[in-house]
Tab-separated table of C-alpha atoms in Angstrom:
chain	number	residue	atom	x	y	z
Z	6	MET	CA	-49.740	-24.386	-12.326
Z	7	THR	CA	-49.352	-21.240	-10.347
Z	8	GLY	CA	-47.144	-20.772	-7.290
Z	9	ALA	CA	-48.061	-19.957	-3.686
Z	10	ARG	CA	-50.277	-16.862	-3.168
Z	11	ALA	CA	-50.482	-14.282	-0.386
Z	12	ASP	CA	-53.173	-16.028	1.745
Z	13	ASP	CA	-52.098	-19.591	1.160
Z	14	GLY	CA	-50.039	-19.884	4.307
Z	15	ARG	CA	-52.772	-18.426	6.484
Z	16	HIS	CA	-55.470	-20.849	5.196
Z	17	MET	CA	-53.073	-23.856	5.449
Z	18	LEU	CA	-52.314	-23.038	9.105
Z	19	ARG	CA	-56.023	-23.081	9.749
Z	20	ALA	CA	-56.181	-26.470	8.118
Z	21	VAL	CA	-53.400	-27.632	10.465
Z	22	ALA	CA	-55.359	-26.428	13.450
Z	23	LEU	CA	-58.391	-28.299	12.301
Z	24	ALA	CA	-56.410	-31.434	11.717
Z	25	ARG	CA	-55.196	-31.501	15.257
Z	26	ARG	CA	-58.735	-32.074	16.458
Z	27	GLY	CA	-58.298	-35.658	15.286
Z	28	TRP	CA	-55.563	-36.384	17.854
Z	29	GLY	CA	-56.216	-39.747	19.486
Z	30	ARG	CA	-59.172	-40.544	17.352
Z	31	VAL	CA	-58.054	-41.347	13.852
Z	32	ALA	CA	-54.921	-43.496	13.989
Z	33	PRO	CA	-53.672	-45.451	12.115
Z	34	ASN	CA	-55.065	-42.890	9.663
Z	35	PRO	CA	-53.281	-39.484	9.527
Z	36	MET	CA	-54.644	-36.301	11.034
Z	37	VAL	CA	-55.923	-34.167	8.203
Z	38	GLY	CA	-57.601	-30.758	7.977
Z	39	ALA	CA	-59.117	-28.979	4.987
Z	40	VAL	CA	-60.421	-25.510	4.212
Z	41	LEU	CA	-62.401	-24.365	1.149
Z	42	VAL	CA	-62.048	-20.709	0.094
Z	43	ARG	CA	-64.055	-19.006	-2.640
Z	44	ASP	CA	-63.549	-15.318	-3.592
Z	45	GLY	CA	-61.587	-14.757	-0.404
Z	46	ASP	CA	-64.278	-16.200	1.862
Z	47	VAL	CA	-64.032	-19.509	3.744
Z	48	VAL	CA	-67.054	-21.549	2.514
Z	49	GLY	CA	-66.263	-24.883	4.108
Z	50	GLU	CA	-64.004	-26.483	6.741
Z	51	GLY	CA	-63.473	-30.031	7.785
Z	52	TRP	CA	-61.090	-32.569	9.476
Z	53	HIS	CA	-60.758	-36.247	9.790
Z	54	ALA	CA	-62.568	-36.677	13.105
Z	55	GLU	CA	-62.832	-40.418	13.552
Z	56	PHE	CA	-61.215	-43.553	12.107
Z	57	GLY	CA	-63.548	-44.953	9.566
Z	58	GLY	CA	-65.429	-41.662	9.236
Z	59	PRO	CA	-65.414	-39.072	6.425
Z	60	HIS	CA	-62.023	-37.614	5.464
Z	61	ALA	CA	-61.227	-33.957	5.850
Z	62	GLU	CA	-61.763	-33.095	2.186
Z	63	VAL	CA	-65.187	-34.647	2.024
Z	64	ALA	CA	-66.257	-33.024	5.352
Z	65	ALA	CA	-65.207	-29.649	3.977
Z	66	LEU	CA	-67.023	-30.254	0.605
Z	67	ASP	CA	-70.154	-31.242	2.505
Z	68	ALA	CA	-69.979	-28.089	4.548
Z	69	ALA	CA	-69.563	-25.933	1.479
Z	70	GLY	CA	-72.167	-27.595	-0.764
Z	71	PRO	CA	-72.546	-25.853	-4.086
Z	72	ARG	CA	-70.131	-23.079	-2.981
Z	73	ALA	CA	-67.295	-25.578	-3.508
Z	74	GLU	CA	-67.501	-24.955	-7.288
Z	75	GLY	CA	-64.662	-22.742	-8.353
Z	76	ALA	CA	-63.162	-22.696	-4.872
Z	77	THR	CA	-59.570	-23.365	-3.659
Z	78	LEU	CA	-59.128	-26.365	-1.354
Z	79	TYR	CA	-56.383	-26.219	1.288
Z	80	VAL	CA	-55.520	-29.598	2.708
Z	81	THR	CA	-52.594	-30.664	4.905
Z	82	LEU	CA	-52.028	-33.991	3.185
Z	83	GLU	CA	-52.596	-34.722	-0.603
Z	84	PRO	CA	-56.095	-36.199	-1.294
Z	85	CYS	CA	-56.142	-40.002	-1.291
Z	86	THR	CA	-56.681	-42.057	-4.456
Z	87	HIS	CA	-57.712	-45.414	-3.041
Z	88	THR	CA	-60.796	-46.943	-1.514
Z	89	GLY	CA	-60.273	-47.877	2.095
Z	90	LYS	CA	-62.900	-47.408	4.894
Z	91	THR	CA	-64.269	-44.598	2.770
Z	92	PRO	CA	-64.282	-43.727	-0.982
Z	93	PRO	CA	-61.213	-41.859	-2.411
Z	94	CYS	CA	-61.227	-38.098	-1.965
Z	95	THR	CA	-59.592	-37.111	-5.263
Z	96	PRO	CA	-62.679	-37.881	-7.399
Z	97	ALA	CA	-64.886	-36.083	-4.876
Z	98	VAL	CA	-62.794	-32.988	-5.164
Z	99	ILE	CA	-62.927	-33.084	-8.985
Z	100	GLU	CA	-66.650	-33.755	-9.157
Z	101	ALA	CA	-67.339	-30.817	-6.790
Z	102	GLY	CA	-65.879	-28.406	-9.291
Z	103	VAL	CA	-62.960	-27.245	-7.131
Z	104	ARG	CA	-60.620	-25.082	-9.280
Z	105	ARG	CA	-57.436	-25.086	-7.312
Z	106	VAL	CA	-55.934	-27.361	-4.611
Z	107	VAL	CA	-53.153	-26.317	-2.188
Z	108	VAL	CA	-51.394	-29.311	-0.527
Z	109	GLY	CA	-49.240	-29.117	2.542
Z	110	CYS	CA	-47.501	-32.486	2.416
Z	111	ARG	CA	-47.317	-35.353	-0.089
Z	112	ASP	CA	-48.429	-38.780	0.875
Z	113	PRO	CA	-45.745	-41.541	0.698
Z	114	ASP	CA	-48.269	-44.329	0.940
Z	115	PRO	CA	-48.011	-46.441	-2.240
Z	116	GLU	CA	-51.762	-46.966	-2.247
Z	117	ALA	CA	-53.179	-43.697	-1.067
Z	118	GLY	CA	-50.671	-41.211	-2.531
Z	119	GLY	CA	-50.542	-39.637	-5.973
Z	120	GLY	CA	-53.545	-37.477	-5.528
Z	121	ALA	CA	-51.781	-34.244	-6.546
Z	122	ASP	CA	-50.794	-35.721	-9.889
Z	123	ALA	CA	-54.324	-37.122	-10.397
Z	124	LEU	CA	-55.780	-33.658	-9.788
Z	125	ARG	CA	-53.399	-32.084	-12.269
Z	126	ARG	CA	-54.318	-34.629	-14.918
Z	127	ALA	CA	-57.892	-33.614	-14.351
Z	128	GLY	CA	-57.049	-29.960	-15.171
Z	129	LEU	CA	-56.904	-28.572	-11.596
Z	130	ASP	CA	-54.320	-26.055	-10.510
Z	131	VAL	CA	-52.288	-27.721	-7.760
Z	132	SER	CA	-49.631	-26.266	-5.505
Z	133	VAL	CA	-47.600	-28.558	-3.084
Z	134	GLY	CA	-45.475	-27.738	-0.023
Z	135	VAL	CA	-47.333	-24.698	1.334
Z	136	GLU	CA	-46.444	-24.705	5.055
Z	137	GLY	CA	-44.901	-28.036	4.191
Z	138	PRO	CA	-42.672	-28.326	7.257
Z	139	THR	CA	-45.586	-27.536	9.622
Z	140	CYS	CA	-47.797	-30.124	7.915
Z	141	ALA	CA	-45.042	-32.778	7.820
Z	142	ARG	CA	-44.435	-32.251	11.534
Z	143	LEU	CA	-48.124	-32.817	12.183
Z	144	LEU	CA	-47.903	-35.978	10.203
Z	145	ALA	CA	-44.574	-37.199	11.493
Z	146	ALA	CA	-45.633	-40.540	12.902
Z	147	TYR	CA	-47.688	-41.331	9.751
Z	148	LEU	CA	-44.831	-40.403	7.467
Z	149	TRP	CA	-42.368	-42.473	9.503
Z	150	GLY	CA	-44.539	-45.540	9.373
Z	151	ARG	CA	-44.949	-45.248	5.565
Z	152	VAL	CA	-41.245	-45.238	4.767
Z	153	GLY	CA	-40.534	-48.499	6.393
Z	154	ARG	CA	-39.437	-47.315	9.832
Z	155	THR	CA	-41.756	-48.636	12.500
Z	156	PRO	CA	-42.690	-48.150	15.214
Z	157	PHE	CA	-42.435	-44.408	15.747
Z	158	VAL	CA	-40.935	-43.871	19.207
Z	159	ALA	CA	-41.201	-40.739	21.393
Z	160	LEU	CA	-39.367	-40.586	24.722
Z	161	LYS	CA	-40.881	-38.457	27.461
Z	162	LEU	CA	-38.900	-37.575	30.533
Z	163	ALA	CA	-39.747	-35.375	33.566
Z	164	LEU	CA	-36.483	-33.930	34.847
Z	165	SER	CA	-35.111	-31.586	37.382
Z	166	LEU	CA	-32.939	-28.697	36.249
Z	167	ASP	CA	-29.857	-30.822	36.889
Z	168	GLY	CA	-31.190	-33.651	34.842
Z	169	GLY	CA	-32.495	-36.007	37.654
Z	170	LEU	CA	-35.490	-38.325	37.466
Z	171	ALA	CA	-36.073	-38.442	41.228
Z	172	ARG	CA	-34.478	-37.259	44.430
Z	173	GLU	CA	-32.876	-40.686	44.902
Z	174	PRO	CA	-32.990	-44.081	43.163
Z	175	GLY	CA	-36.209	-46.045	43.780
Z	176	ARG	CA	-38.006	-43.131	45.377
Z	177	ARG	CA	-41.187	-41.893	43.939
Z	178	THR	CA	-40.877	-38.180	43.290
Z	179	ALA	CA	-43.435	-35.642	42.061
Z	180	VAL	CA	-41.322	-33.747	39.554
Z	181	THR	CA	-43.637	-31.633	37.392
Z	182	GLY	CA	-46.774	-29.742	38.156
Z	183	PRO	CA	-50.495	-30.133	37.180
Z	184	GLU	CA	-50.311	-28.297	33.851
Z	185	ALA	CA	-47.485	-30.645	32.649
Z	186	GLY	CA	-49.496	-33.539	33.855
Z	187	ARG	CA	-52.514	-32.574	31.852
Z	188	TRP	CA	-50.295	-32.127	28.800
Z	189	VAL	CA	-48.824	-35.622	29.283
Z	190	HIS	CA	-52.254	-37.262	29.353
Z	191	ARG	CA	-53.140	-35.509	26.123
Z	192	LEU	CA	-49.830	-36.729	24.595
Z	193	ARG	CA	-50.554	-40.344	25.653
Z	194	ALA	CA	-53.952	-40.220	23.839
Z	195	GLY	CA	-52.189	-40.111	20.503
Z	196	PHE	CA	-50.042	-43.293	20.961
Z	197	ASP	CA	-50.691	-47.087	20.448
Z	198	ALA	CA	-48.518	-48.078	23.461
Z	199	ILE	CA	-46.943	-46.565	26.557
Z	200	LEU	CA	-43.602	-48.204	27.524
Z	201	VAL	CA	-41.819	-48.279	30.802
Z	202	GLY	CA	-39.156	-50.407	32.503
Z	203	ARG	CA	-39.393	-52.492	35.627
Z	204	GLY	CA	-37.640	-49.838	37.762
Z	205	THR	CA	-40.160	-47.184	36.923
Z	206	LEU	CA	-42.992	-49.587	37.676
Z	207	GLU	CA	-41.569	-50.522	41.078
Z	208	ALA	CA	-40.713	-46.969	42.040
Z	209	ASP	CA	-43.950	-45.230	40.919
Z	210	ASP	CA	-46.585	-47.906	40.520
Z	211	PRO	CA	-48.089	-45.828	37.667
Z	212	LEU	CA	-51.380	-46.460	36.022
Z	213	LEU	CA	-50.150	-45.521	32.552
Z	214	THR	CA	-53.679	-44.657	31.392
Z	215	VAL	CA	-55.059	-41.632	29.609
Z	216	ARG	CA	-56.993	-39.411	32.006
Z	217	GLY	CA	-57.674	-35.999	30.357
Z	218	ASP	CA	-59.734	-34.075	27.944
Z	219	VAL	CA	-59.076	-36.441	25.051
Z	220	GLU	CA	-60.536	-39.964	25.175
Z	221	PRO	CA	-58.516	-42.102	22.768
Z	222	ARG	CA	-60.427	-44.304	20.272
Z	223	SER	CA	-58.475	-47.224	21.687
Z	224	ALA	CA	-56.738	-47.214	25.035
Z	225	PRO	CA	-52.900	-47.447	24.643
Z	226	VAL	CA	-51.362	-50.763	25.518
Z	227	ARG	CA	-49.308	-50.616	28.643
Z	228	VAL	CA	-45.964	-52.289	27.940
Z	229	ILE	CA	-43.541	-53.214	30.730
Z	230	LEU	CA	-39.960	-54.356	29.949
Z	231	ASP	CA	-39.219	-56.832	32.714
Z	232	SER	CA	-36.680	-59.594	31.893
Z	233	GLY	CA	-37.340	-61.531	35.130
Z	234	LEU	CA	-41.054	-61.026	35.445
Z	235	SER	CA	-40.796	-59.419	38.812
Z	236	VAL	CA	-44.000	-57.405	38.248
Z	237	SER	CA	-46.180	-57.637	41.273
Z	238	PRO	CA	-49.723	-58.929	40.811
Z	239	GLU	CA	-50.754	-56.030	43.033
Z	240	ALA	CA	-49.276	-53.411	40.667
Z	241	ARG	CA	-51.885	-51.055	39.348
Z	242	VAL	CA	-51.138	-51.880	35.707
Z	243	VAL	CA	-52.201	-55.490	36.655
Z	244	THR	CA	-55.214	-54.778	38.775
Z	245	THR	CA	-56.774	-52.261	36.296
Z	246	GLY	CA	-56.833	-54.601	33.341
Z	247	THR	CA	-60.375	-53.471	32.365
Z	248	GLU	CA	-59.097	-49.978	31.799
Z	249	ALA	CA	-56.365	-50.817	29.391
Z	250	PRO	CA	-54.448	-53.935	28.254
Z	251	THR	CA	-51.053	-54.773	29.861
Z	252	TRP	CA	-48.252	-56.584	28.196
Z	253	VAL	CA	-45.053	-57.659	29.962
Z	254	LEU	CA	-42.045	-58.367	27.719
Z	255	CYS	CA	-39.644	-60.734	29.464
Z	256	GLY	CA	-36.508	-62.673	28.809
Z	257	PRO	CA	-36.203	-66.347	28.000
Z	258	ASP	CA	-35.152	-67.316	31.570
Z	259	ALA	CA	-38.147	-65.702	33.312
Z	260	PRO	CA	-39.652	-68.128	35.910
Z	261	ALA	CA	-42.659	-70.060	34.683
Z	262	GLU	CA	-44.554	-69.605	37.898
Z	263	ARG	CA	-44.324	-65.819	37.686
Z	264	ARG	CA	-45.570	-65.934	34.060
Z	265	ALA	CA	-48.538	-68.160	35.057
Z	266	ARG	CA	-49.433	-65.749	37.900
Z	267	LEU	CA	-49.453	-62.732	35.657
Z	268	GLU	CA	-51.340	-64.423	32.875
Z	269	LYS	CA	-53.969	-65.577	35.418
Z	270	ALA	CA	-54.369	-61.870	36.284
Z	271	GLY	CA	-55.043	-61.021	32.669
Z	272	VAL	CA	-51.661	-59.761	31.635
Z	273	ARG	CA	-50.189	-60.830	28.266
Z	274	VAL	CA	-46.665	-62.060	28.702
Z	275	ILE	CA	-44.308	-62.056	25.653
Z	276	GLU	CA	-40.937	-63.761	25.735
Z	277	LEU	CA	-38.077	-62.243	23.790
Z	278	ARG	CA	-34.327	-62.592	23.592
Z	279	ALA	CA	-32.192	-60.950	26.248
Z	280	GLY	CA	-30.112	-57.844	25.768
Z	281	PRO	CA	-27.230	-56.315	27.639
Z	282	ALA	CA	-29.538	-54.661	30.204
Z	283	GLY	CA	-32.497	-57.058	30.186
Z	284	VAL	CA	-34.957	-57.463	27.333
Z	285	ASP	CA	-33.417	-56.620	24.026
Z	286	THR	CA	-34.857	-53.256	23.037
Z	287	GLY	CA	-34.655	-53.749	19.243
Z	288	ALA	CA	-36.398	-57.113	19.534
Z	289	ALA	CA	-39.106	-55.563	21.775
Z	290	LEU	CA	-39.859	-52.826	19.270
Z	291	ALA	CA	-39.843	-55.248	16.402
Z	292	ARG	CA	-42.319	-57.421	18.226
Z	293	LEU	CA	-44.555	-54.481	19.007
Z	294	ALA	CA	-44.568	-53.514	15.376
Z	295	GLY	CA	-45.497	-57.066	14.525
Z	296	GLU	CA	-48.483	-56.804	16.869
Z	297	GLY	CA	-49.748	-53.758	15.005
Z	298	VAL	CA	-48.238	-51.092	17.393
Z	299	GLY	CA	-47.250	-48.215	15.202
Z	300	THR	CA	-46.454	-45.557	17.784
Z	301	VAL	CA	-44.850	-45.986	21.170
Z	302	LEU	CA	-44.447	-43.305	23.966
Z	303	ALA	CA	-41.616	-44.394	26.301
Z	304	GLU	CA	-41.843	-42.798	29.728
Z	305	GLY	CA	-38.693	-44.149	31.362
Z	306	GLY	CA	-36.900	-44.860	33.414
Z	307	ALA	CA	-33.159	-44.211	33.003
Z	308	ARG	CA	-32.241	-47.741	31.726
Z	309	VAL	CA	-35.056	-47.694	29.105
Z	310	ALA	CA	-34.056	-44.198	28.035
Z	311	ARG	CA	-30.447	-45.188	27.689
Z	312	SER	CA	-31.199	-48.344	25.757
Z	313	LEU	CA	-33.520	-46.491	23.294
Z	314	LEU	CA	-31.110	-43.639	22.791
Z	315	GLU	CA	-28.065	-45.722	22.299
Z	316	GLY	CA	-29.916	-47.832	19.763
Z	317	ALA	CA	-31.076	-44.767	17.900
Z	318	TRP	CA	-34.640	-45.933	18.246
Z	319	VAL	CA	-36.085	-42.538	19.388
Z	320	GLN	CA	-37.582	-40.160	16.812
Z	321	ARG	CA	-38.781	-37.488	19.251
Z	322	LEU	CA	-37.810	-36.338	22.724
Z	323	HIS	CA	-40.252	-34.606	25.077
Z	324	LEU	CA	-38.361	-33.235	27.979
Z	325	LEU	CA	-40.286	-31.604	30.870
Z	326	TYR	CA	-37.953	-29.544	33.059
Z	327	ALA	CA	-39.175	-28.580	36.536
Z	328	PRO	CA	-37.660	-25.699	38.625
Z	329	LEU	CA	-35.996	-28.152	41.025
Z	330	LEU	CA	-32.432	-29.334	41.902
Z	331	PHE	CA	-32.057	-32.895	42.980
Z	332	GLY	CA	-28.295	-32.991	43.508
Z	333	ALA	CA	-25.646	-35.512	42.941
Z	334	GLY	CA	-27.528	-38.539	44.383
Z	335	ALA	CA	-30.298	-38.336	41.836
Z	336	PRO	CA	-30.680	-40.974	39.108
Z	337	ALA	CA	-29.701	-39.269	35.755
Z	338	GLY	CA	-32.517	-39.039	33.248
Z	339	PHE	CA	-30.550	-40.388	30.388
Z	340	GLY	CA	-28.722	-42.989	32.401
Z	341	GLY	CA	-25.310	-41.977	31.005
Z	342	ALA	CA	-26.418	-42.861	27.456
Z	343	ALA	CA	-23.720	-42.591	24.781
Z	344	ALA	CA	-24.769	-40.747	21.600
Z	345	GLY	CA	-26.861	-42.952	19.398
Z	346	ARG	CA	-27.207	-40.611	16.477
Z	347	GLY	CA	-25.769	-37.384	15.215
Z	348	GLY	CA	-27.663	-34.597	16.934
Z	349	TRP	CA	-31.215	-33.358	17.538
Z	350	HIS	CA	-33.347	-30.612	16.232
Z	351	VAL	CA	-35.343	-28.462	18.680
Z	352	TYR	CA	-38.740	-27.638	17.218
Z	353	ASP	CA	-40.702	-26.416	20.230
Z	354	ARG	CA	-40.284	-24.716	23.590
Z	355	ARG	CA	-43.161	-23.755	25.794
Z	356	ALA	CA	-44.113	-23.086	29.408
Z	357	LEU	CA	-46.410	-25.522	31.123
Z	358	GLY	CA	-47.189	-23.754	34.385
Z	359	GLU	CA	-43.877	-23.408	36.203
Z	360	ASP	CA	-42.344	-26.255	34.033
Z	361	THR	CA	-40.811	-26.030	30.660
Z	362	HIS	CA	-41.393	-28.359	27.727
Z	363	LEU	CA	-38.517	-28.861	25.217
Z	364	ALA	CA	-39.394	-30.889	22.208
Z	365	LEU	CA	-36.716	-32.312	19.904
Z	366	GLU	CA	-36.677	-34.616	16.901
Z	367	SER	CA	-33.922	-36.734	15.377
Z	368	ARG	CA	-32.138	-35.525	12.296
Z	369	GLU	CA	-33.363	-38.609	10.523
Z	370	LEU	CA	-36.978	-37.721	11.234
Z	371	ASP	CA	-36.311	-34.216	10.176
Z	372	ASP	CA	-35.047	-35.563	6.817
Z	373	VAL	CA	-38.167	-37.584	6.304
Z	374	GLN	CA	-40.361	-34.533	7.058
Z	375	ARG	CA	-38.318	-32.292	4.690
Z	376	ARG	CA	-38.567	-34.853	1.899
Z	377	TRP	CA	-42.394	-35.146	1.912
Z	378	GLY	CA	-43.187	-31.536	2.887
Z	379	ARG	CA	-41.042	-29.784	0.259
Z	380	PRO	CA	-42.576	-27.891	-2.581
Z	381	ASP	CA	-42.623	-29.449	-6.079
Z	382	GLY	CA	-39.295	-29.018	-7.725
Z	383	ALA	CA	-37.433	-28.236	-4.509
Z	384	PRO	CA	-34.043	-30.036	-4.194
């Protein structure tokens, strides 16, 4: 086996860019991109475009045709070895006559993983871990789900420069601008569920749907934490049930008549044990995982943010800062949360119009990504 070569990084980053085209369309499968290069020329590209459709490697092989023989395949995740919705990719790579395979990230799935070793046994030259951190970050939710930590939770908050959620408690406030709004809708498209608390619902009456340039394969479930079932039947998440499902997670003492009223309107009501500030957050996430929800985007408010952070349930933070100052009367975005884990890693900063997006991930998630994106033989 040879090590990384001069152009490996460039071709792998192209594969990453291709993989991102599957955002919102391939879950629970991972986003994967592939590039085939022969004699310095790109002869085929592909990505996993739709759940149940061809995998990235097969799409690239089909695009290359006979030019795949003797080529190098760059793929963000090691080729799979099992038959699922489609046949395994590893035999297809071997049969096409590919000479070398460059893998960004290993696959921890006990059924699908092991492709790199299988390719080596077939005599192919295999390099692992090229642009590994970048590929692992792309696959963060997939990796997290495969190492027994589900669901994957991201917390998104729109904040003033002084950390406020609104100008005053209970008052609907437009915090960020249109560019940030479009970005949030794209973010939503890649999650199984969008989670908010009762306070956010009452203050903002949000739709919590995806309205942007990416149409998700399945509309995210709208999940409301409301221990006493005070959700109004006139709330937009209730009256727009044909656009996306709505679940309300309540406590054991919620009034039966309120439950009946919401269920009549098409809302699914799920009773859970109570926690210090309403519905027990850990129980809520465990129930969502049991219902097949693998990824959750929490959008506030302060009480939900505090509970998630103090319980160390959050893997990623998406903070959108607007050039505003709300002053001392504003509700704090983090609700006075105590530290739930030992520090955060900043991995992205960018401008969204006049607003600023700061993206962070937990040290625990960073450790998972490092483990599966590291080169062969790395400590």
